[in-house]
mmCIF file with all atom_site columns, C-alpha atoms in Angstrom:
data_model
loop_
_atom_site.group_PDB
_atom_site.id
_atom_site.type_symbol
_atom_site.label_atom_id
_atom_site.label_alt_id
_atom_site.label_comp_id
_atom_site.label_asym_id
_atom_site.label_entity_id
_atom_site.label_seq_id
_atom_site.pdbx_PDB_ins_code
_atom_site.Cartn_x
_atom_site.Cartn_y
_atom_site.Cartn_z
_atom_site.occupancy
_atom_site.B_iso_or_equiv
_atom_site.pdbx_formal_charge
_atom_site.auth_seq_id
_atom_site.auth_comp_id
_atom_site.auth_asym_id
_atom_site.auth_atom_id
_atom_site.pdbx_PDB_model_num
ATOM 1   C CA . MET A 1 1   ? 31.202 -118.024 -12.271 1.00 44.00 ? 291 MET A CA 1
ATOM 2   C CA . GLU A 1 2   ? 28.217 -120.270 -12.023 1.00 46.00 ? 292 GLU A CA 1
ATOM 3   C CA . GLY A 1 3   ? 25.221 -120.267 -14.412 1.00 45.00 ? 293 GLY A CA 1
ATOM 4   C CA . THR A 1 4   ? 22.618 -117.532 -14.148 1.00 45.00 ? 294 THR A CA 1
ATOM 5   C CA . THR A 1 5   ? 19.095 -118.104 -12.906 1.00 43.00 ? 295 THR A CA 1
ATOM 6   C CA . ASP A 1 6   ? 16.016 -115.902 -12.746 1.00 48.00 ? 296 ASP A CA 1
ATOM 7   C CA . ASN A 1 7   ? 15.924 -115.953 -8.943  1.00 48.00 ? 297 ASN A CA 1
ATOM 8   C CA . TYR A 1 8   ? 17.130 -112.829 -7.150  1.00 49.00 ? 298 TYR A CA 1
ATOM 9   C CA . THR A 1 9   ? 18.041 -112.208 -3.540  1.00 51.00 ? 299 THR A CA 1
ATOM 10  C CA . ASP A 1 10  ? 18.400 -108.931 -1.670  1.00 53.00 ? 300 ASP A CA 1
ATOM 11  C CA . TYR A 1 11  ? 21.338 -108.418 0.694   1.00 49.00 ? 301 TYR A CA 1
ATOM 12  C CA . GLU A 1 12  ? 20.575 -105.103 2.457   1.00 51.00 ? 302 GLU A CA 1
ATOM 13  C CA . GLY A 1 13  ? 19.974 -103.095 -0.687  1.00 53.00 ? 303 GLY A CA 1
ATOM 14  C CA . ILE A 1 14  ? 22.244 -105.154 -2.976  1.00 54.00 ? 304 ILE A CA 1
ATOM 15  C CA . THR A 1 15  ? 20.093 -107.228 -5.303  1.00 55.00 ? 305 THR A CA 1
ATOM 16  C CA . MET A 1 16  ? 22.033 -110.040 -6.930  1.00 51.00 ? 306 MET A CA 1
ATOM 17  C CA . PRO A 1 17  ? 21.002 -112.934 -9.149  1.00 48.00 ? 307 PRO A CA 1
ATOM 18  C CA . ILE A 1 18  ? 21.321 -116.155 -7.167  1.00 47.00 ? 308 ILE A CA 1
ATOM 19  C CA . GLY A 1 19  ? 23.886 -118.478 -8.661  1.00 43.00 ? 309 GLY A CA 1
ATOM 20  C CA . THR A 1 20  ? 25.598 -115.874 -10.842 1.00 42.00 ? 310 THR A CA 1
ATOM 21  C CA . TYR A 1 21  ? 28.405 -115.069 -8.400  1.00 42.00 ? 311 TYR A CA 1
ATOM 22  C CA . SER A 1 22  ? 30.010 -117.246 -5.823  1.00 42.00 ? 312 SER A CA 1
ATOM 23  C CA . TYR A 1 23  ? 30.554 -116.028 -2.300  1.00 41.00 ? 313 TYR A CA 1
ATOM 24  C CA . ASP A 1 24  ? 34.301 -116.126 -2.956  1.00 44.00 ? 314 ASP A CA 1
ATOM 25  C CA . GLU A 1 25  ? 34.101 -113.531 -5.736  1.00 47.00 ? 315 GLU A CA 1
ATOM 26  C CA . PHE A 1 26  ? 32.275 -110.922 -3.631  1.00 48.00 ? 316 PHE A CA 1
ATOM 27  C CA . THR A 1 27  ? 33.074 -112.112 -0.118  1.00 54.00 ? 317 THR A CA 1
ATOM 28  C CA . ILE A 1 28  ? 29.459 -111.773 1.022   1.00 54.00 ? 318 ILE A CA 1
ATOM 29  C CA . ASN A 1 29  ? 28.852 -112.446 4.679   1.00 55.00 ? 319 ASN A CA 1
ATOM 30  C CA . PRO A 1 30  ? 25.632 -114.528 4.679   1.00 56.00 ? 320 PRO A CA 1
ATOM 31  C CA . SER A 1 31  ? 24.817 -113.663 8.291   1.00 58.00 ? 321 SER A CA 1
ATOM 32  C CA . ASN A 1 32  ? 24.343 -109.926 7.669   1.00 57.00 ? 322 ASN A CA 1
ATOM 33  C CA . GLY A 1 33  ? 24.486 -109.689 3.851   1.00 57.00 ? 323 GLY A CA 1
ATOM 34  C CA . THR A 1 34  ? 27.424 -107.290 3.685   1.00 60.00 ? 324 THR A CA 1
ATOM 35  C CA . MET A 1 35  ? 30.155 -107.256 1.066   1.00 56.00 ? 325 MET A CA 1
ATOM 36  C CA . SER A 1 36  ? 33.795 -106.544 1.743   1.00 57.00 ? 326 SER A CA 1
ATOM 37  C CA . ALA A 1 37  ? 34.921 -103.042 0.714   1.00 54.00 ? 327 ALA A CA 1
ATOM 38  C CA . ASP A 1 38  ? 37.467 -104.333 -1.788  1.00 59.00 ? 328 ASP A CA 1
ATOM 39  C CA . GLN A 1 39  ? 34.734 -106.133 -3.740  1.00 63.00 ? 329 GLN A CA 1
ATOM 40  C CA . ILE A 1 40  ? 32.146 -103.322 -3.961  1.00 68.00 ? 330 ILE A CA 1
ATOM 41  C CA . PRO A 1 41  ? 32.164 -101.496 -7.310  1.00 71.00 ? 331 PRO A CA 1
ATOM 42  C CA . GLU A 1 42  ? 33.843 -98.073  -7.134  1.00 70.00 ? 332 GLU A CA 1
ATOM 43  C CA . GLU A 1 43  ? 30.681 -96.157  -8.077  1.00 67.00 ? 333 GLU A CA 1
ATOM 44  C CA . MET A 1 44  ? 28.979 -97.555  -4.975  1.00 69.00 ? 334 MET A CA 1
ATOM 45  C CA . LEU A 1 45  ? 31.635 -96.088  -2.665  1.00 73.00 ? 335 LEU A CA 1
ATOM 46  C CA . PHE A 1 46  ? 31.881 -92.417  -1.687  1.00 77.00 ? 336 PHE A CA 1
ATOM 47  C CA . GLY A 1 47  ? 34.841 -90.820  -3.419  1.00 80.00 ? 337 GLY A CA 1
ATOM 48  C CA . ILE A 1 48  ? 36.212 -87.924  -5.458  1.00 86.00 ? 338 ILE A CA 1
ATOM 49  C CA . PRO A 1 49  ? 33.582 -88.149  -8.233  1.00 85.00 ? 339 PRO A CA 1
ATOM 50  C CA . HIS A 1 50  ? 30.847 -87.795  -5.622  1.00 85.00 ? 340 HIS A CA 1
ATOM 51  C CA . ILE A 1 51  ? 32.554 -84.776  -4.041  1.00 90.00 ? 341 ILE A CA 1
ATOM 52  C CA . VAL A 1 52  ? 32.852 -83.125  -7.463  1.00 92.00 ? 342 VAL A CA 1
ATOM 53  C CA . SER A 1 53  ? 29.157 -83.797  -8.132  1.00 91.00 ? 343 SER A CA 1
ATOM 54  C CA . ILE A 1 54  ? 28.142 -82.408  -4.736  1.00 93.00 ? 344 ILE A CA 1
ATOM 55  C CA . VAL A 1 55  ? 30.187 -79.220  -5.240  1.00 95.00 ? 345 VAL A CA 1
ATOM 56  C CA . GLY A 1 56  ? 28.904 -78.822  -8.805  1.00 95.00 ? 346 GLY A CA 1
ATOM 57  C CA . TYR A 1 57  ? 25.238 -79.346  -7.922  1.00 94.00 ? 347 TYR A CA 1
ATOM 58  C CA . SER A 1 58  ? 25.550 -77.094  -4.868  1.00 96.00 ? 348 SER A CA 1
ATOM 59  C CA . SER A 1 59  ? 27.009 -74.277  -6.979  1.00 96.00 ? 349 SER A CA 1
ATOM 60  C CA . LEU A 1 60  ? 24.332 -74.717  -9.632  1.00 96.00 ? 350 LEU A CA 1
ATOM 61  C CA . PHE A 1 61  ? 21.673 -74.797  -6.911  1.00 96.00 ? 351 PHE A CA 1
ATOM 62  C CA . VAL A 1 62  ? 22.738 -71.412  -5.512  1.00 97.00 ? 352 VAL A CA 1
ATOM 63  C CA . ILE A 1 63  ? 22.970 -69.808  -8.962  1.00 97.00 ? 353 ILE A CA 1
ATOM 64  C CA . SER A 1 64  ? 19.701 -71.308  -10.203 1.00 96.00 ? 354 SER A CA 1
ATOM 65  C CA . ALA A 1 65  ? 17.769 -70.528  -7.021  1.00 97.00 ? 355 ALA A CA 1
ATOM 66  C CA . THR A 1 66  ? 18.986 -66.924  -6.996  1.00 97.00 ? 356 THR A CA 1
ATOM 67  C CA . GLY A 1 67  ? 18.261 -66.308  -10.673 1.00 96.00 ? 357 GLY A CA 1
ATOM 68  C CA . ASN A 1 68  ? 14.935 -68.092  -10.932 1.00 96.00 ? 358 ASN A CA 1
ATOM 69  C CA . LEU A 1 69  ? 13.582 -66.726  -7.655  1.00 96.00 ? 359 LEU A CA 1
ATOM 70  C CA . THR A 1 70  ? 14.514 -63.215  -8.795  1.00 96.00 ? 360 THR A CA 1
ATOM 71  C CA . VAL A 1 71  ? 12.703 -63.708  -12.108 1.00 95.00 ? 361 VAL A CA 1
ATOM 72  C CA . PHE A 1 72  ? 9.683  -65.314  -10.432 1.00 95.00 ? 362 PHE A CA 1
ATOM 73  C CA . ILE A 1 73  ? 9.342  -62.618  -7.744  1.00 95.00 ? 363 ILE A CA 1
ATOM 74  C CA . THR A 1 74  ? 9.747  -59.824  -10.296 1.00 94.00 ? 364 THR A CA 1
ATOM 75  C CA . LEU A 1 75  ? 7.118  -61.299  -12.613 1.00 92.00 ? 365 LEU A CA 1
ATOM 76  C CA . PHE A 1 76  ? 4.801  -62.098  -9.708  1.00 90.00 ? 366 PHE A CA 1
ATOM 77  C CA . ARG A 1 77  ? 4.965  -58.511  -8.442  1.00 91.00 ? 367 ARG A CA 1
ATOM 78  C CA . ASN A 1 78  ? 4.206  -57.236  -11.950 1.00 88.00 ? 368 ASN A CA 1
ATOM 79  C CA . ARG A 1 79  ? 1.469  -59.782  -12.685 1.00 81.00 ? 369 ARG A CA 1
ATOM 80  C CA . ASN A 1 80  ? -0.889 -56.971  -13.682 1.00 83.00 ? 370 ASN A CA 1
ATOM 81  C CA . ASP A 1 81  ? 1.184  -56.706  -16.859 1.00 82.00 ? 371 ASP A CA 1
ATOM 82  C CA . LYS A 1 82  ? -0.636 -59.406  -18.790 1.00 79.00 ? 372 LYS A CA 1
ATOM 83  C CA . SER A 1 83  ? 1.814  -59.877  -21.647 1.00 86.00 ? 373 SER A CA 1
ATOM 84  C CA . ARG A 1 84  ? 2.139  -63.323  -23.191 1.00 88.00 ? 374 ARG A CA 1
ATOM 85  C CA . VAL A 1 85  ? 5.915  -63.257  -22.936 1.00 89.00 ? 375 VAL A CA 1
ATOM 86  C CA . ASN A 1 86  ? 5.749  -62.573  -19.192 1.00 92.00 ? 376 ASN A CA 1
ATOM 87  C CA . MET A 1 87  ? 3.311  -65.476  -18.800 1.00 92.00 ? 377 MET A CA 1
ATOM 88  C CA . PHE A 1 88  ? 5.672  -67.812  -20.655 1.00 94.00 ? 378 PHE A CA 1
ATOM 89  C CA . ILE A 1 89  ? 8.710  -66.674  -18.689 1.00 94.00 ? 379 ILE A CA 1
ATOM 90  C CA . MET A 1 90  ? 6.757  -67.094  -15.426 1.00 94.00 ? 380 MET A CA 1
ATOM 91  C CA . HIS A 1 91  ? 5.907  -70.704  -16.311 1.00 95.00 ? 381 HIS A CA 1
ATOM 92  C CA . LEU A 1 92  ? 9.486  -71.377  -17.393 1.00 96.00 ? 382 LEU A CA 1
ATOM 93  C CA . SER A 1 93  ? 10.674 -69.952  -14.075 1.00 96.00 ? 383 SER A CA 1
ATOM 94  C CA . ILE A 1 94  ? 8.256  -72.224  -12.184 1.00 95.00 ? 384 ILE A CA 1
ATOM 95  C CA . ALA A 1 95  ? 9.536  -75.244  -14.119 1.00 96.00 ? 385 ALA A CA 1
ATOM 96  C CA . ASP A 1 96  ? 13.128 -74.285  -13.404 1.00 96.00 ? 386 ASP A CA 1
ATOM 97  C CA . LEU A 1 97  ? 12.336 -73.779  -9.714  1.00 96.00 ? 387 LEU A CA 1
ATOM 98  C CA . ILE A 1 98  ? 10.910 -77.317  -9.604  1.00 95.00 ? 388 ILE A CA 1
ATOM 99  C CA . VAL A 1 99  ? 14.181 -78.572  -11.085 1.00 94.00 ? 389 VAL A CA 1
ATOM 100 C CA . THR A 1 100 ? 16.177 -76.398  -8.681  1.00 95.00 ? 390 THR A CA 1
ATOM 101 C CA . PHE A 1 101 ? 14.384 -77.343  -5.471  1.00 96.00 ? 391 PHE A CA 1
ATOM 102 C CA . ILE A 1 102 ? 13.595 -80.999  -6.262  1.00 93.00 ? 392 ILE A CA 1
ATOM 103 C CA . MET A 1 103 ? 16.236 -82.404  -8.595  1.00 91.00 ? 393 MET A CA 1
ATOM 104 C CA . MET A 1 104 ? 19.352 -80.653  -7.341  1.00 94.00 ? 394 MET A CA 1
ATOM 105 C CA . PRO A 1 105 ? 18.913 -81.406  -3.607  1.00 93.00 ? 395 PRO A CA 1
ATOM 106 C CA . LEU A 1 106 ? 17.971 -84.953  -4.589  1.00 90.00 ? 396 LEU A CA 1
ATOM 107 C CA . GLU A 1 107 ? 21.209 -85.351  -6.540  1.00 89.00 ? 397 GLU A CA 1
ATOM 108 C CA . ILE A 1 108 ? 23.232 -83.761  -3.726  1.00 91.00 ? 398 ILE A CA 1
ATOM 109 C CA . GLY A 1 109 ? 21.684 -86.129  -1.176  1.00 88.00 ? 399 GLY A CA 1
ATOM 110 C CA . TRP A 1 110 ? 22.095 -89.126  -3.435  1.00 84.00 ? 400 TRP A CA 1
ATOM 111 C CA . ASN A 1 111 ? 25.771 -88.358  -4.049  1.00 84.00 ? 401 ASN A CA 1
ATOM 112 C CA . SER A 1 112 ? 26.333 -87.709  -0.327  1.00 86.00 ? 402 SER A CA 1
ATOM 113 C CA . THR A 1 113 ? 24.924 -91.032  0.828   1.00 84.00 ? 403 THR A CA 1
ATOM 114 C CA . VAL A 1 114 ? 25.704 -93.085  -2.308  1.00 77.00 ? 404 VAL A CA 1
ATOM 115 C CA . LYS A 1 115 ? 22.462 -94.971  -1.763  1.00 77.00 ? 405 LYS A CA 1
ATOM 116 C CA . TRP A 1 116 ? 18.741 -94.319  -1.556  1.00 80.00 ? 406 TRP A CA 1
ATOM 117 C CA . MET A 1 117 ? 17.559 -94.045  2.031   1.00 81.00 ? 407 MET A CA 1
ATOM 118 C CA . ALA A 1 118 ? 14.047 -92.582  1.750   1.00 82.00 ? 408 ALA A CA 1
ATOM 119 C CA . GLY A 1 119 ? 12.005 -95.655  0.842   1.00 85.00 ? 409 GLY A CA 1
ATOM 120 C CA . ASP A 1 120 ? 9.917  -96.698  -2.137  1.00 89.00 ? 410 ASP A CA 1
ATOM 121 C CA . ALA A 1 121 ? 7.075  -94.141  -1.898  1.00 90.00 ? 411 ALA A CA 1
ATOM 122 C CA . ALA A 1 122 ? 9.452  -91.180  -1.607  1.00 89.00 ? 412 ALA A CA 1
ATOM 123 C CA . CYS A 1 123 ? 11.493 -92.573  -4.500  1.00 89.00 ? 413 CYS A CA 1
ATOM 124 C CA . ARG A 1 124 ? 8.448  -92.732  -6.759  1.00 92.00 ? 414 ARG A CA 1
ATOM 125 C CA . ILE A 1 125 ? 7.183  -89.265  -5.812  1.00 92.00 ? 415 ILE A CA 1
ATOM 126 C CA . LEU A 1 126 ? 10.576 -87.576  -6.079  1.00 91.00 ? 416 LEU A CA 1
ATOM 127 C CA . MET A 1 127 ? 11.427 -89.316  -9.356  1.00 92.00 ? 417 MET A CA 1
ATOM 128 C CA . PHE A 1 128 ? 8.061  -88.132  -10.726 1.00 94.00 ? 418 PHE A CA 1
ATOM 129 C CA . LEU A 1 129 ? 8.758  -84.543  -9.651  1.00 93.00 ? 419 LEU A CA 1
ATOM 130 C CA . ARG A 1 130 ? 12.318 -84.751  -10.942 1.00 92.00 ? 420 ARG A CA 1
ATOM 131 C CA . THR A 1 131 ? 11.262 -85.763  -14.435 1.00 94.00 ? 421 THR A CA 1
ATOM 132 C CA . PHE A 1 132 ? 8.193  -83.517  -14.315 1.00 96.00 ? 422 PHE A CA 1
ATOM 133 C CA . GLY A 1 133 ? 10.346 -80.412  -13.830 1.00 94.00 ? 423 GLY A CA 1
ATOM 134 C CA . LEU A 1 134 ? 12.660 -81.362  -16.679 1.00 94.00 ? 424 LEU A CA 1
ATOM 135 C CA . TYR A 1 135 ? 9.771  -82.128  -19.045 1.00 96.00 ? 425 TYR A CA 1
ATOM 136 C CA . LEU A 1 136 ? 7.894  -78.971  -18.042 1.00 97.00 ? 426 LEU A CA 1
ATOM 137 C CA . SER A 1 137 ? 10.946 -76.825  -18.654 1.00 96.00 ? 427 SER A CA 1
ATOM 138 C CA . SER A 1 138 ? 11.495 -78.407  -22.062 1.00 96.00 ? 428 SER A CA 1
ATOM 139 C CA . PHE A 1 139 ? 7.834  -78.221  -23.098 1.00 97.00 ? 429 PHE A CA 1
ATOM 140 C CA . THR A 1 140 ? 7.619  -74.592  -21.984 1.00 97.00 ? 430 THR A CA 1
ATOM 141 C CA . LEU A 1 141 ? 10.580 -73.770  -24.212 1.00 97.00 ? 431 LEU A CA 1
ATOM 142 C CA . VAL A 1 142 ? 8.763  -75.508  -27.073 1.00 97.00 ? 432 VAL A CA 1
ATOM 143 C CA . VAL A 1 143 ? 5.652  -73.413  -26.341 1.00 96.00 ? 433 VAL A CA 1
ATOM 144 C CA . ILE A 1 144 ? 7.721  -70.209  -26.403 1.00 96.00 ? 434 ILE A CA 1
ATOM 145 C CA . SER A 1 145 ? 9.244  -71.290  -29.725 1.00 96.00 ? 435 SER A CA 1
ATOM 146 C CA . LEU A 1 146 ? 5.830  -72.087  -31.189 1.00 95.00 ? 436 LEU A CA 1
ATOM 147 C CA . ASP A 1 147 ? 4.475  -68.756  -29.996 1.00 93.00 ? 437 ASP A CA 1
ATOM 148 C CA . ARG A 1 148 ? 7.356  -66.918  -31.691 1.00 92.00 ? 438 ARG A CA 1
ATOM 149 C CA . TYR A 1 149 ? 6.756  -68.988  -34.837 1.00 93.00 ? 439 TYR A CA 1
ATOM 150 C CA . PHE A 1 150 ? 3.071  -68.023  -34.909 1.00 90.00 ? 440 PHE A CA 1
ATOM 151 C CA . ALA A 1 151 ? 3.957  -64.396  -34.159 1.00 88.00 ? 441 ALA A CA 1
ATOM 152 C CA . ILE A 1 152 ? 6.141  -64.325  -37.273 1.00 90.00 ? 442 ILE A CA 1
ATOM 153 C CA . LEU A 1 153 ? 3.762  -66.364  -39.420 1.00 89.00 ? 443 LEU A CA 1
ATOM 154 C CA . HIS A 1 154 ? 0.575  -64.456  -38.397 1.00 84.00 ? 444 HIS A CA 1
ATOM 155 C CA . PRO A 1 155 ? 1.701  -61.091  -36.977 1.00 81.00 ? 445 PRO A CA 1
ATOM 156 C CA . LEU A 1 156 ? -1.768 -59.475  -37.023 1.00 79.00 ? 446 LEU A CA 1
ATOM 157 C CA . SER A 1 157 ? -3.708 -62.197  -35.171 1.00 75.00 ? 447 SER A CA 1
ATOM 158 C CA . LEU A 1 158 ? -3.143 -60.849  -31.654 1.00 73.00 ? 448 LEU A CA 1
ATOM 159 C CA . ASN A 1 159 ? -6.615 -61.839  -30.404 1.00 76.00 ? 449 ASN A CA 1
ATOM 160 C CA . ASP A 1 160 ? -5.969 -65.527  -31.002 1.00 84.00 ? 450 ASP A CA 1
ATOM 161 C CA . ALA A 1 161 ? -2.407 -65.410  -29.688 1.00 86.00 ? 451 ALA A CA 1
ATOM 162 C CA . ASP A 1 162 ? -3.304 -64.987  -25.994 1.00 87.00 ? 452 ASP A CA 1
ATOM 163 C CA . GLN A 1 163 ? -5.799 -67.840  -26.069 1.00 90.00 ? 453 GLN A CA 1
ATOM 164 C CA . ARG A 1 164 ? -3.447 -70.040  -28.093 1.00 91.00 ? 454 ARG A CA 1
ATOM 165 C CA . GLY A 1 165 ? -0.615 -69.337  -25.622 1.00 92.00 ? 455 GLY A CA 1
ATOM 166 C CA . LYS A 1 166 ? -2.731 -70.384  -22.631 1.00 93.00 ? 456 LYS A CA 1
ATOM 167 C CA . ILE A 1 167 ? -3.859 -73.544  -24.399 1.00 95.00 ? 457 ILE A CA 1
ATOM 168 C CA . MET A 1 168 ? -0.292 -74.464  -25.347 1.00 96.00 ? 458 MET A CA 1
ATOM 169 C CA . LEU A 1 169 ? 0.866  -73.907  -21.759 1.00 97.00 ? 459 LEU A CA 1
ATOM 170 C CA . ALA A 1 170 ? -1.968 -76.103  -20.468 1.00 97.00 ? 460 ALA A CA 1
ATOM 171 C CA . PHE A 1 171 ? -0.855 -78.839  -22.864 1.00 97.00 ? 461 PHE A CA 1
ATOM 172 C CA . ALA A 1 172 ? 2.770  -78.397  -21.742 1.00 97.00 ? 462 ALA A CA 1
ATOM 173 C CA . TRP A 1 173 ? 1.724  -79.048  -18.126 1.00 97.00 ? 463 TRP A CA 1
ATOM 174 C CA . LEU A 1 174 ? -0.519 -81.956  -19.153 1.00 97.00 ? 464 LEU A CA 1
ATOM 175 C CA . PHE A 1 175 ? 2.117  -83.582  -21.364 1.00 97.00 ? 465 PHE A CA 1
ATOM 176 C CA . SER A 1 176 ? 4.668  -83.180  -18.570 1.00 97.00 ? 466 SER A CA 1
ATOM 177 C CA . VAL A 1 177 ? 2.408  -85.075  -16.169 1.00 96.00 ? 467 VAL A CA 1
ATOM 178 C CA . PHE A 1 178 ? 1.807  -87.857  -18.700 1.00 96.00 ? 468 PHE A CA 1
ATOM 179 C CA . ALA A 1 179 ? 5.489  -88.120  -19.627 1.00 95.00 ? 469 ALA A CA 1
ATOM 180 C CA . SER A 1 180 ? 6.506  -88.272  -15.945 1.00 95.00 ? 470 SER A CA 1
ATOM 181 C CA . PHE A 1 181 ? 3.821  -90.734  -14.879 1.00 92.00 ? 471 PHE A CA 1
ATOM 182 C CA . PRO A 1 182 ? 5.883  -93.893  -15.671 1.00 91.00 ? 472 PRO A CA 1
ATOM 183 C CA . GLN A 1 183 ? 8.154  -92.915  -12.756 1.00 88.00 ? 473 GLN A CA 1
ATOM 184 C CA . VAL A 1 184 ? 5.289  -93.634  -10.350 1.00 86.00 ? 474 VAL A CA 1
ATOM 185 C CA . SER A 1 185 ? 4.405  -97.093  -11.643 1.00 80.00 ? 475 SER A CA 1
#
């Protein structure tokens, strides 16, 4: 191995520090920037772990889509029932649907191709949505927990509970946006 430098070069999606590896170690063809298959790390090649991930995510996608769409449609049809619990479950269902329809297909596609093929802008947007769904789901669960805490602590303050629930949900959405924003920059 040669000494490392701060200069980097990009060989068709493979970014390597210049001077760290010799051409002999990786057998890089300088004319087209490709590496020989025996030198590429195993996680960069399609194999059994990727097939297991694809099958797992596909199964979870079907189960999650079926369950969360059922909950969402049921609550949406009964939206005249203005209970706080229904509102929280509706927002949790929305968050889980974001995870289901953004993150899971993204992981399936990523494991199928073993590389990112959609470009920088799509990467930033999809990574934002991916983390946004996870944060929103988590923050909504925190809001539900806080609501149950306040319901036990102050059981007779029902007038404040509806307003407090809406405010906490608004903060859950806002905090999710702020927590996911680093994915864009």
